[in-house]
CSV table of C-alpha atoms in Angstrom, one decimal:
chain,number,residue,atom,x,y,z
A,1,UNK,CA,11.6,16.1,-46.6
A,2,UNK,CA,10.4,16.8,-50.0
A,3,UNK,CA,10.1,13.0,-50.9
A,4,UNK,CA,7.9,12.5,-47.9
A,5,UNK,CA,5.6,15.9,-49.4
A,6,UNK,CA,6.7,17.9,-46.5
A,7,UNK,CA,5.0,21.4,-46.5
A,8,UNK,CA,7.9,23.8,-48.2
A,9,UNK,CA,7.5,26.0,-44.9
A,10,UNK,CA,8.2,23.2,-42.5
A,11,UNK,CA,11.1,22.3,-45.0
A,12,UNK,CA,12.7,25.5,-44.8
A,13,UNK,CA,12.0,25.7,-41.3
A,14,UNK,CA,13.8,22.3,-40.4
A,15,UNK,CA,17.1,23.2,-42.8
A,16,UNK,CA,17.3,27.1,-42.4
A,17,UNK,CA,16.2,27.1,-38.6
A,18,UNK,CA,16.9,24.4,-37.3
A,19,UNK,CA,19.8,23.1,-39.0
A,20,UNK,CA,21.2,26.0,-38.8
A,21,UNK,CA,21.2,25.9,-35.1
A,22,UNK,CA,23.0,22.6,-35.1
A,23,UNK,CA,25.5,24.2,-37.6
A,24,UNK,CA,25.9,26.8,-35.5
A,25,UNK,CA,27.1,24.9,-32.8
A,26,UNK,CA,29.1,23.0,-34.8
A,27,UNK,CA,31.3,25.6,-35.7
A,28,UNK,CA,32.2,26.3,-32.2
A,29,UNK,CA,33.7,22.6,-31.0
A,30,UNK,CA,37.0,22.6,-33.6
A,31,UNK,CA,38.1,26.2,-31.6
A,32,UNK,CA,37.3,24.7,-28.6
A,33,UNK,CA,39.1,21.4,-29.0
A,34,UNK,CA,42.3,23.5,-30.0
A,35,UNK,CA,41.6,25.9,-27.2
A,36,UNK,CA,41.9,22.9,-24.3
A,37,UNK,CA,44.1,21.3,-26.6
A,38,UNK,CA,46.6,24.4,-26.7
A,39,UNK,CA,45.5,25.2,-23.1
A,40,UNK,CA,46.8,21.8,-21.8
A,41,UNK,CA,49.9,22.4,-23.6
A,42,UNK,CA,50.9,25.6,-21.9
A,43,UNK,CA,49.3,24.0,-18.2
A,44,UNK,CA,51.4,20.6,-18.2
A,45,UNK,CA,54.4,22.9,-19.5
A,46,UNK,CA,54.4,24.9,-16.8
A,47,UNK,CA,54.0,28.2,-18.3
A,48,UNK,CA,50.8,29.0,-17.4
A,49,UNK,CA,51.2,30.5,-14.0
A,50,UNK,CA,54.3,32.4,-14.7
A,51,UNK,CA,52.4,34.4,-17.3
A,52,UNK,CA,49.5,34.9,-14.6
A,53,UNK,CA,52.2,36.3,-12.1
A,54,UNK,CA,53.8,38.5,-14.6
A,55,UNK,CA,50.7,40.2,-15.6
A,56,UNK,CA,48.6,41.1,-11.8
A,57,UNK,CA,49.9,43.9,-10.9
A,58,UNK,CA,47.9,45.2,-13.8
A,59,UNK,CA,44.7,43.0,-13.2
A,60,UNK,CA,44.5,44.4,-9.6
A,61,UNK,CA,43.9,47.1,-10.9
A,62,UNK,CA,40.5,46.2,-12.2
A,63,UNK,CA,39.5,44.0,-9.7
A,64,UNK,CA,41.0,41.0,-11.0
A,65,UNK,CA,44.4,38.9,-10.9
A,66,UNK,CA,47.0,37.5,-13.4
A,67,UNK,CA,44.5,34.5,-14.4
A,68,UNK,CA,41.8,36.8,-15.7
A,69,UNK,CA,44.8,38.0,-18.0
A,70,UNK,CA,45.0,35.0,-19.4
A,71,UNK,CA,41.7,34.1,-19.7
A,72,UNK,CA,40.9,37.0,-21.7
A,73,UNK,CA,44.1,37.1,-24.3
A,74,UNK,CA,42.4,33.4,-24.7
A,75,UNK,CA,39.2,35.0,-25.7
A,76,UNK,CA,40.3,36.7,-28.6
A,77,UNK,CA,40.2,33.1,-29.8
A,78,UNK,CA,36.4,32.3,-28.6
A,79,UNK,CA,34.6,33.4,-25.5
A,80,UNK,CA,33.3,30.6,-24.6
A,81,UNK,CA,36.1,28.1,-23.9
A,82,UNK,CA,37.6,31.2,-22.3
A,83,UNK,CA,34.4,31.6,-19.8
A,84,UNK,CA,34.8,28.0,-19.1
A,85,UNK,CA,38.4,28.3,-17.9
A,86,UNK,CA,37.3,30.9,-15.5
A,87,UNK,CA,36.6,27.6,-13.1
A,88,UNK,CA,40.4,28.1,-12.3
A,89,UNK,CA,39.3,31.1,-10.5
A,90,UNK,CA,38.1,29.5,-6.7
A,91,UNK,CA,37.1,33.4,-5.6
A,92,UNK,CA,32.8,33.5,-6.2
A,93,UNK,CA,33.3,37.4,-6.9
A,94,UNK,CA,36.1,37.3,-9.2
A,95,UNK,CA,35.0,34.7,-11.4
A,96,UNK,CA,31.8,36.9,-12.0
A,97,UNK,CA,33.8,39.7,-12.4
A,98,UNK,CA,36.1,37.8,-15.1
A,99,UNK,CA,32.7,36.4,-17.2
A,100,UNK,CA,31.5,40.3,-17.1
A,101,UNK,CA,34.8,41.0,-18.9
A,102,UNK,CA,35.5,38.4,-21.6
A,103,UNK,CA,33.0,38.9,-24.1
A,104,UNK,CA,34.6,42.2,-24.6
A,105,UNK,CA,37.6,40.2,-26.4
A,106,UNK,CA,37.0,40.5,-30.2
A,107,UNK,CA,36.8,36.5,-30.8
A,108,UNK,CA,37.6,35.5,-34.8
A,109,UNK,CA,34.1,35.1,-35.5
A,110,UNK,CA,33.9,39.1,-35.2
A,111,UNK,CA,37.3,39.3,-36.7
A,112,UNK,CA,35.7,37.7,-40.2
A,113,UNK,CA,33.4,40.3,-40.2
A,114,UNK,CA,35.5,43.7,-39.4
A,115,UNK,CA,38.1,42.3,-42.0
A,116,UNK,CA,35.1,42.5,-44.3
A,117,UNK,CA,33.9,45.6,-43.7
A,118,UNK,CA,37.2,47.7,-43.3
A,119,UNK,CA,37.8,46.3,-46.7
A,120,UNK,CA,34.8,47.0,-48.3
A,121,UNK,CA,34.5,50.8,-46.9
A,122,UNK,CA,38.8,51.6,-46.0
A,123,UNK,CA,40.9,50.3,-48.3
A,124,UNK,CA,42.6,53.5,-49.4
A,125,UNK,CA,45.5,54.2,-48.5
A,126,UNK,CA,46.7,50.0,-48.1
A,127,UNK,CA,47.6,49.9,-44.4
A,128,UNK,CA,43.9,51.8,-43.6
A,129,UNK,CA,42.2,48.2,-43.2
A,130,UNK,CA,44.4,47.1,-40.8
A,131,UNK,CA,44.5,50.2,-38.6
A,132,UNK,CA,40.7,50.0,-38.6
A,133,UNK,CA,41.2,46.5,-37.4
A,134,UNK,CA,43.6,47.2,-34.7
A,135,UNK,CA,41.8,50.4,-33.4
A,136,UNK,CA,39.1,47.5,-32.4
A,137,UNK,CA,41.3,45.4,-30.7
A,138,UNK,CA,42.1,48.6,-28.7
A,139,UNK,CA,38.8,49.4,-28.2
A,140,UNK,CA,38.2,46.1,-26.8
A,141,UNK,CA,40.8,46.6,-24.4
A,142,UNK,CA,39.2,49.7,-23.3
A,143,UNK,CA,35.9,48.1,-22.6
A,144,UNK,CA,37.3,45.6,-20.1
A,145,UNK,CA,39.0,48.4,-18.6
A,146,UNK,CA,35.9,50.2,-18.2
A,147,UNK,CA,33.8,47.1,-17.1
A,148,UNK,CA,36.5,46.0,-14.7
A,149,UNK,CA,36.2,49.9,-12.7
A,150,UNK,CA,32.8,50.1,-12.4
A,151,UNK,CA,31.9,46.7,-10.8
A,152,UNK,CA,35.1,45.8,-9.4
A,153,UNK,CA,33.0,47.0,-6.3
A,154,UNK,CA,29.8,44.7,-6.9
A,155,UNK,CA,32.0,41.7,-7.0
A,156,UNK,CA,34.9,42.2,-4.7
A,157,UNK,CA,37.4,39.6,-4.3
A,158,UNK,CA,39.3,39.2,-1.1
A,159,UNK,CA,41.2,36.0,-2.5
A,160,UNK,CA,44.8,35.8,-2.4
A,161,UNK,CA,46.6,35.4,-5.2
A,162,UNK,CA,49.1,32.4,-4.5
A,163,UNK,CA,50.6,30.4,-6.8
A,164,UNK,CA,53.0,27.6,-7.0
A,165,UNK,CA,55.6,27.2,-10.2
A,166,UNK,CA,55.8,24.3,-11.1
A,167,UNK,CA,59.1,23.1,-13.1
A,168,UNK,CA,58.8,23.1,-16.6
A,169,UNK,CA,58.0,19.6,-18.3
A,170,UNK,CA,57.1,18.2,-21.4
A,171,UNK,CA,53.0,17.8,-21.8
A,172,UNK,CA,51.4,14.2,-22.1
A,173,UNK,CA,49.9,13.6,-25.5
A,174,UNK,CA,47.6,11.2,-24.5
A,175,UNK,CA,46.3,13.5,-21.4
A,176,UNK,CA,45.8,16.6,-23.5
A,177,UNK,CA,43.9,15.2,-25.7
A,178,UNK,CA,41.3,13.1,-23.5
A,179,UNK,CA,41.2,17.1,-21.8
A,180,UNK,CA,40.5,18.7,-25.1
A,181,UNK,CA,38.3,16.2,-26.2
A,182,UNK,CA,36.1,16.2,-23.0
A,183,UNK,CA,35.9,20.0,-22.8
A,184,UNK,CA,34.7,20.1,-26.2
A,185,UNK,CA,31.8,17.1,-25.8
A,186,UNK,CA,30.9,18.6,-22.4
A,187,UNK,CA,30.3,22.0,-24.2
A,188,UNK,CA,28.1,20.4,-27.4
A,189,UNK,CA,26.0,18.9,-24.5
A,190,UNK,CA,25.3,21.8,-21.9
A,191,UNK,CA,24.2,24.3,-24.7
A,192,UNK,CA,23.3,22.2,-27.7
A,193,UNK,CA,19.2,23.1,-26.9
A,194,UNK,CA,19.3,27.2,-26.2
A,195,UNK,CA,21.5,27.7,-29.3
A,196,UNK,CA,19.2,25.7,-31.5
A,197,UNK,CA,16.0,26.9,-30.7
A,198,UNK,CA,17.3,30.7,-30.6
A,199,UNK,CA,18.1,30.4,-33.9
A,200,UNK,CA,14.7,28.5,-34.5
A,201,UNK,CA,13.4,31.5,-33.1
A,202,UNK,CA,15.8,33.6,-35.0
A,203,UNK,CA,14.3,32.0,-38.1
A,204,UNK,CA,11.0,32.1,-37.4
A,205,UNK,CA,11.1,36.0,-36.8
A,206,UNK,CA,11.6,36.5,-40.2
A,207,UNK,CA,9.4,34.5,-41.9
A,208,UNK,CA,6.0,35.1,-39.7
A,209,UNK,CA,3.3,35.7,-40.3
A,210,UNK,CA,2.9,33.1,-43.5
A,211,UNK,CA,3.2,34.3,-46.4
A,212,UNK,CA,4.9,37.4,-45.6
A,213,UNK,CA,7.8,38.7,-47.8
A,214,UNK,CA,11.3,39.9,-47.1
A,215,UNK,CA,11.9,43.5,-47.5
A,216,UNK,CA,7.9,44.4,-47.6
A,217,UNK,CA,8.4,45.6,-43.9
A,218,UNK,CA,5.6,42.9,-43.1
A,219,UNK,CA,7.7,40.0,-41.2
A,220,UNK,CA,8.0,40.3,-37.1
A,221,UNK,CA,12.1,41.2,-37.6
A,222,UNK,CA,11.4,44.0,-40.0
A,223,UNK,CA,8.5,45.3,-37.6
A,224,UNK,CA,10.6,45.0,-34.9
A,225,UNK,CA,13.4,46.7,-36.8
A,226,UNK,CA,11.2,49.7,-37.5
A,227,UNK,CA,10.2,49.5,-33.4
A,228,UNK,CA,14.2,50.3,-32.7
A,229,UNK,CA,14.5,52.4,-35.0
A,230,UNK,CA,14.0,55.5,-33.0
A,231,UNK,CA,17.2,54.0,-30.2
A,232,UNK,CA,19.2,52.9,-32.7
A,233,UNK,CA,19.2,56.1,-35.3
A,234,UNK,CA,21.5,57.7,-33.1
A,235,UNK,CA,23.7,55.5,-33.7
A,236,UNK,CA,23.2,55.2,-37.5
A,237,UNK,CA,21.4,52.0,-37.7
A,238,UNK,CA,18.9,51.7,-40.0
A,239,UNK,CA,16.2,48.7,-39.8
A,240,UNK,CA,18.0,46.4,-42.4
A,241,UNK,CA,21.2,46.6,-40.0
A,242,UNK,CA,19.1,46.6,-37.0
A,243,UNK,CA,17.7,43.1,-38.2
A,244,UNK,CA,21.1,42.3,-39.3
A,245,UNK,CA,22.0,42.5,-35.4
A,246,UNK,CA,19.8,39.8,-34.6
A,247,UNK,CA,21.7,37.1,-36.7
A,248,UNK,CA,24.8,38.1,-35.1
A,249,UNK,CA,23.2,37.5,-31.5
A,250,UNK,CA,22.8,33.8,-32.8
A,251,UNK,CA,26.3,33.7,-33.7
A,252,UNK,CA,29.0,36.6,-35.6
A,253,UNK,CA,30.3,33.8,-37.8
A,254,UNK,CA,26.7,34.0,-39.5
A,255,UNK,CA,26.5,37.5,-39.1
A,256,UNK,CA,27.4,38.3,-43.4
A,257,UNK,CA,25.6,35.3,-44.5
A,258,UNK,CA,22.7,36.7,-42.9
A,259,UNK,CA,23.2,40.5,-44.7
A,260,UNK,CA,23.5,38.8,-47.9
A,261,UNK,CA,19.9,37.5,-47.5
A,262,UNK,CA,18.3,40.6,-46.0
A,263,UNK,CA,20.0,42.6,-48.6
A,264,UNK,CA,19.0,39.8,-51.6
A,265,UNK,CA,22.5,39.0,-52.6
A,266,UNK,CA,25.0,36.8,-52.6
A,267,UNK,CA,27.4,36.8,-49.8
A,268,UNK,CA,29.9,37.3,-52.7
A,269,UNK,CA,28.2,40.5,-53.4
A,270,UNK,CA,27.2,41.8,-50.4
A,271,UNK,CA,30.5,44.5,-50.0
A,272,UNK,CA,29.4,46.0,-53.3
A,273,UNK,CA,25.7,46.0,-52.0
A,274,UNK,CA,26.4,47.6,-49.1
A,275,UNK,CA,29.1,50.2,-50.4
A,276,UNK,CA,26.0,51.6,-52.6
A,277,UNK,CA,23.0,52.2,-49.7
A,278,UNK,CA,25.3,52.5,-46.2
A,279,UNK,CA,27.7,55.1,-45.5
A,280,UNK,CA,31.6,54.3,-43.9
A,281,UNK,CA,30.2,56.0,-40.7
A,282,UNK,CA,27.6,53.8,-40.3
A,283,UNK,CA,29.6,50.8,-40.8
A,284,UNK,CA,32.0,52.3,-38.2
A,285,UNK,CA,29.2,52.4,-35.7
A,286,UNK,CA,28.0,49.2,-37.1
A,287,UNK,CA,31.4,47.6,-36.7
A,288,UNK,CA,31.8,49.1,-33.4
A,289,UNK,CA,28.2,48.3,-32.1
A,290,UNK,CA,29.1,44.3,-33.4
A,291,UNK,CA,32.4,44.5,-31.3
A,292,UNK,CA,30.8,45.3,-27.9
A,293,UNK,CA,27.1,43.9,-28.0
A,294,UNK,CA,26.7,40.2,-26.7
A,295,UNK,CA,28.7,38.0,-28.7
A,296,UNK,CA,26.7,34.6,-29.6
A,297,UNK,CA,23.9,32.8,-27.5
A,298,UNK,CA,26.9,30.3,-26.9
A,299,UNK,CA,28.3,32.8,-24.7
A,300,UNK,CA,25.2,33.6,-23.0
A,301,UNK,CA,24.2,29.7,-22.3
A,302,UNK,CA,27.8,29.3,-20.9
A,303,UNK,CA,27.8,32.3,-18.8
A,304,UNK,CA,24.5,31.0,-17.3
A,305,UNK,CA,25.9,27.2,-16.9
A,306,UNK,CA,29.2,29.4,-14.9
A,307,UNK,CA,27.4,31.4,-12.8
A,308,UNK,CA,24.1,30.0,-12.2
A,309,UNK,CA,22.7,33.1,-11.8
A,310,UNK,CA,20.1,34.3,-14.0
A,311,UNK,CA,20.3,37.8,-13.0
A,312,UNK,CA,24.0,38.2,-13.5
A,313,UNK,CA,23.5,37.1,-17.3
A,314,UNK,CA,20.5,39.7,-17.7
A,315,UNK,CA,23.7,41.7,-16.3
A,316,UNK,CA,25.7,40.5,-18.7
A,317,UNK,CA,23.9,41.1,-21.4
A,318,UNK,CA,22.4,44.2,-20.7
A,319,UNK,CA,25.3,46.2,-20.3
A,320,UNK,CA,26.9,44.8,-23.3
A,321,UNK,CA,24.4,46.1,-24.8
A,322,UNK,CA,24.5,49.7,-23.1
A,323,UNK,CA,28.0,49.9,-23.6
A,324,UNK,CA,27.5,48.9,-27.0
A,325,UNK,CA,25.4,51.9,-27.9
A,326,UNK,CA,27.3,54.2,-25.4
A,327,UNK,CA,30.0,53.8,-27.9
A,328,UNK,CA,28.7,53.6,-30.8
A,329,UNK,CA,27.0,57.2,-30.4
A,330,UNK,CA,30.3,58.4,-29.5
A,331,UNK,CA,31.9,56.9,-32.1
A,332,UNK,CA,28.9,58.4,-35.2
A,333,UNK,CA,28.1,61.6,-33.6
A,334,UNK,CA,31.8,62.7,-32.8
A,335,UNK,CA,32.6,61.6,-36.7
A,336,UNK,CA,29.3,63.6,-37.7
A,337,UNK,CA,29.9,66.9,-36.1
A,338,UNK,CA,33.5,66.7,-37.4
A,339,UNK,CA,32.5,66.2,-40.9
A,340,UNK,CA,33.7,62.6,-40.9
A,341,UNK,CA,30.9,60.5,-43.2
């Protein structure tokens, strides 16, 4: 680009927008070749289904059955091969039901950033970081709980849950791979286009108008940041975190590379950074906020190819959100009032 005398904002358009779009999606096809490719395993073995049946009684409970179960312990790997096995699901309702629940599993991508953050703002006494970890995984739990209760009723399932077992057997190599490999290829092509131009678009909000300059409050994202700002002070956000929140709706796994440049620093010195200007509370609420709030556009397009149903992924979305702050204000203002900063 510079060889041909390409303007320099159309250069860093193509390679920090756009290419990072492409990037973006990139990182998602080796976890979801090893998804289909593990998934296949534990289907041709014959496994699958017993852990389905030993695990419904608890499912009913929310509205579900054993596969949802096993669907979501697969999310904690990524979401979005995890919506796409919901297709094993014939029942209309509980399939919906099972995409409203998923992105509620903290996927590795938000993993990388809470083991950042408990380490940067708890890592005194030694096992602190961890218990900060874990007390999201629980919390994780508890949202599907909650999800699954209150709109078990708006997508009722009157499916019954019959399964056959088959004996155990030792997978095909050759058909486990052609599986993974075509899951992962029909994936890059259904939402290659909405993840790149959201983070186009992503881009594009913090470099416009021209000439504007990071940090002078001029750009759209910073203006919009200052919009929120009255929501999301409740919760402790200020803008810089707000905008920070936008990155991660493109993807978590960019999530720190994207403080590092609102912040000016390297990613290698963002935890001092943001020891020195945000408080532990308000990367608790951050952390808690990032756990619960719509996990990537990858997601998103998926859930929209599942249910073709535009309104259920303004569902979706929205009350990830919701729940997102609901929690997060519980989470800051409890900690406020007893002292905890």
């Amino acid at each position: 680009l510079a060889a041909i005398g390409a303007p320099e904002f159309l250069r860093r358009f193509l390679i920090d927008g756009v290419w990072l779009g492409v990037g973006t999606v990139a990182t998602f096809l080796p976890i979801i070749f090893l998804f289909y490719l593990l998934l296949a395993v534990v289907e041709d073995s014959g496994y699958l289904p017993r852990a389905a049946f030993l695990m419904d009684g608890l499912m009913r409970w929310l509205g579900l059955d054993g596969r949802a179960f096993v669907l979501q312990v697969m999310g904690f790997g990524c979401n979005v091969p995890s919506i796409l096995g919901t297709r094993v699901i014939r029942d209309r309702g509980m399939r919906l039901l099972a995409m409203l629940c998923i992105p509620f599993a903290l996927c590795q991508a938000r993993l990388t950033v809470f083991l950042f953050m408990a380490d940067v703002f708890f890592p005194r006494p030694w096992w602190a970081p961890g218990l900060v970890v874990f007390g999201f995984y629980l919390m994780s739990f508890l949202a599907v709980v909650i999800t699954g209760l209150i709109f078990k009723r708006a997508y009722p399932s009157r499916e019954a849950f019959l399964l056959e077992l088959p004996p155990y057997r030792s997978p095909s190599l050759s058909t486990i791979l052609r599986r993974a490999w075509t899951a992962m290829l029909n994936f890059l092509v259904t939402t290659r286009v909405f993840i790149v131009v959201g983070a186009a678009a992503i881009w594009l909000l913090t470099h416009l108008p021209p000439g504007a300059v990071q940090g002078s409050g001029q750009t759209i994202a910073e203006r919009i940041g200052n919009l929120l700002q009255p929501l999301l002070a409740p919760i402790g956000m200020d803008p810089a975190l707000t905008i920070s929140l936008f990155f991660g709706f493109i993807a978590k796994e960019i999530l720190l590379g994207a403080m590092a440049v609102i912040y000016t620093t390297s990613e290698g010195g963002l935890g001092g950074v943001l020891a020195d200007v945000i408080t532990p509370l308000q990367a608790l609420s951050f952390m808690t906020f990032v756990l619960l709030y719509t996990p990537c556009l990858g997601t998103v397009a998926v859930q929209l190819q599942e249910a073709k149903n535009r309104r259920f992924v303004f569902l979706s979305v929205g009350w990830s959100l919701a729940l997102a702050w609901l929690m997060a204000f519980v989470v800051y203002q409890s900690c406020q009032r007893l002292g905890i900063a």
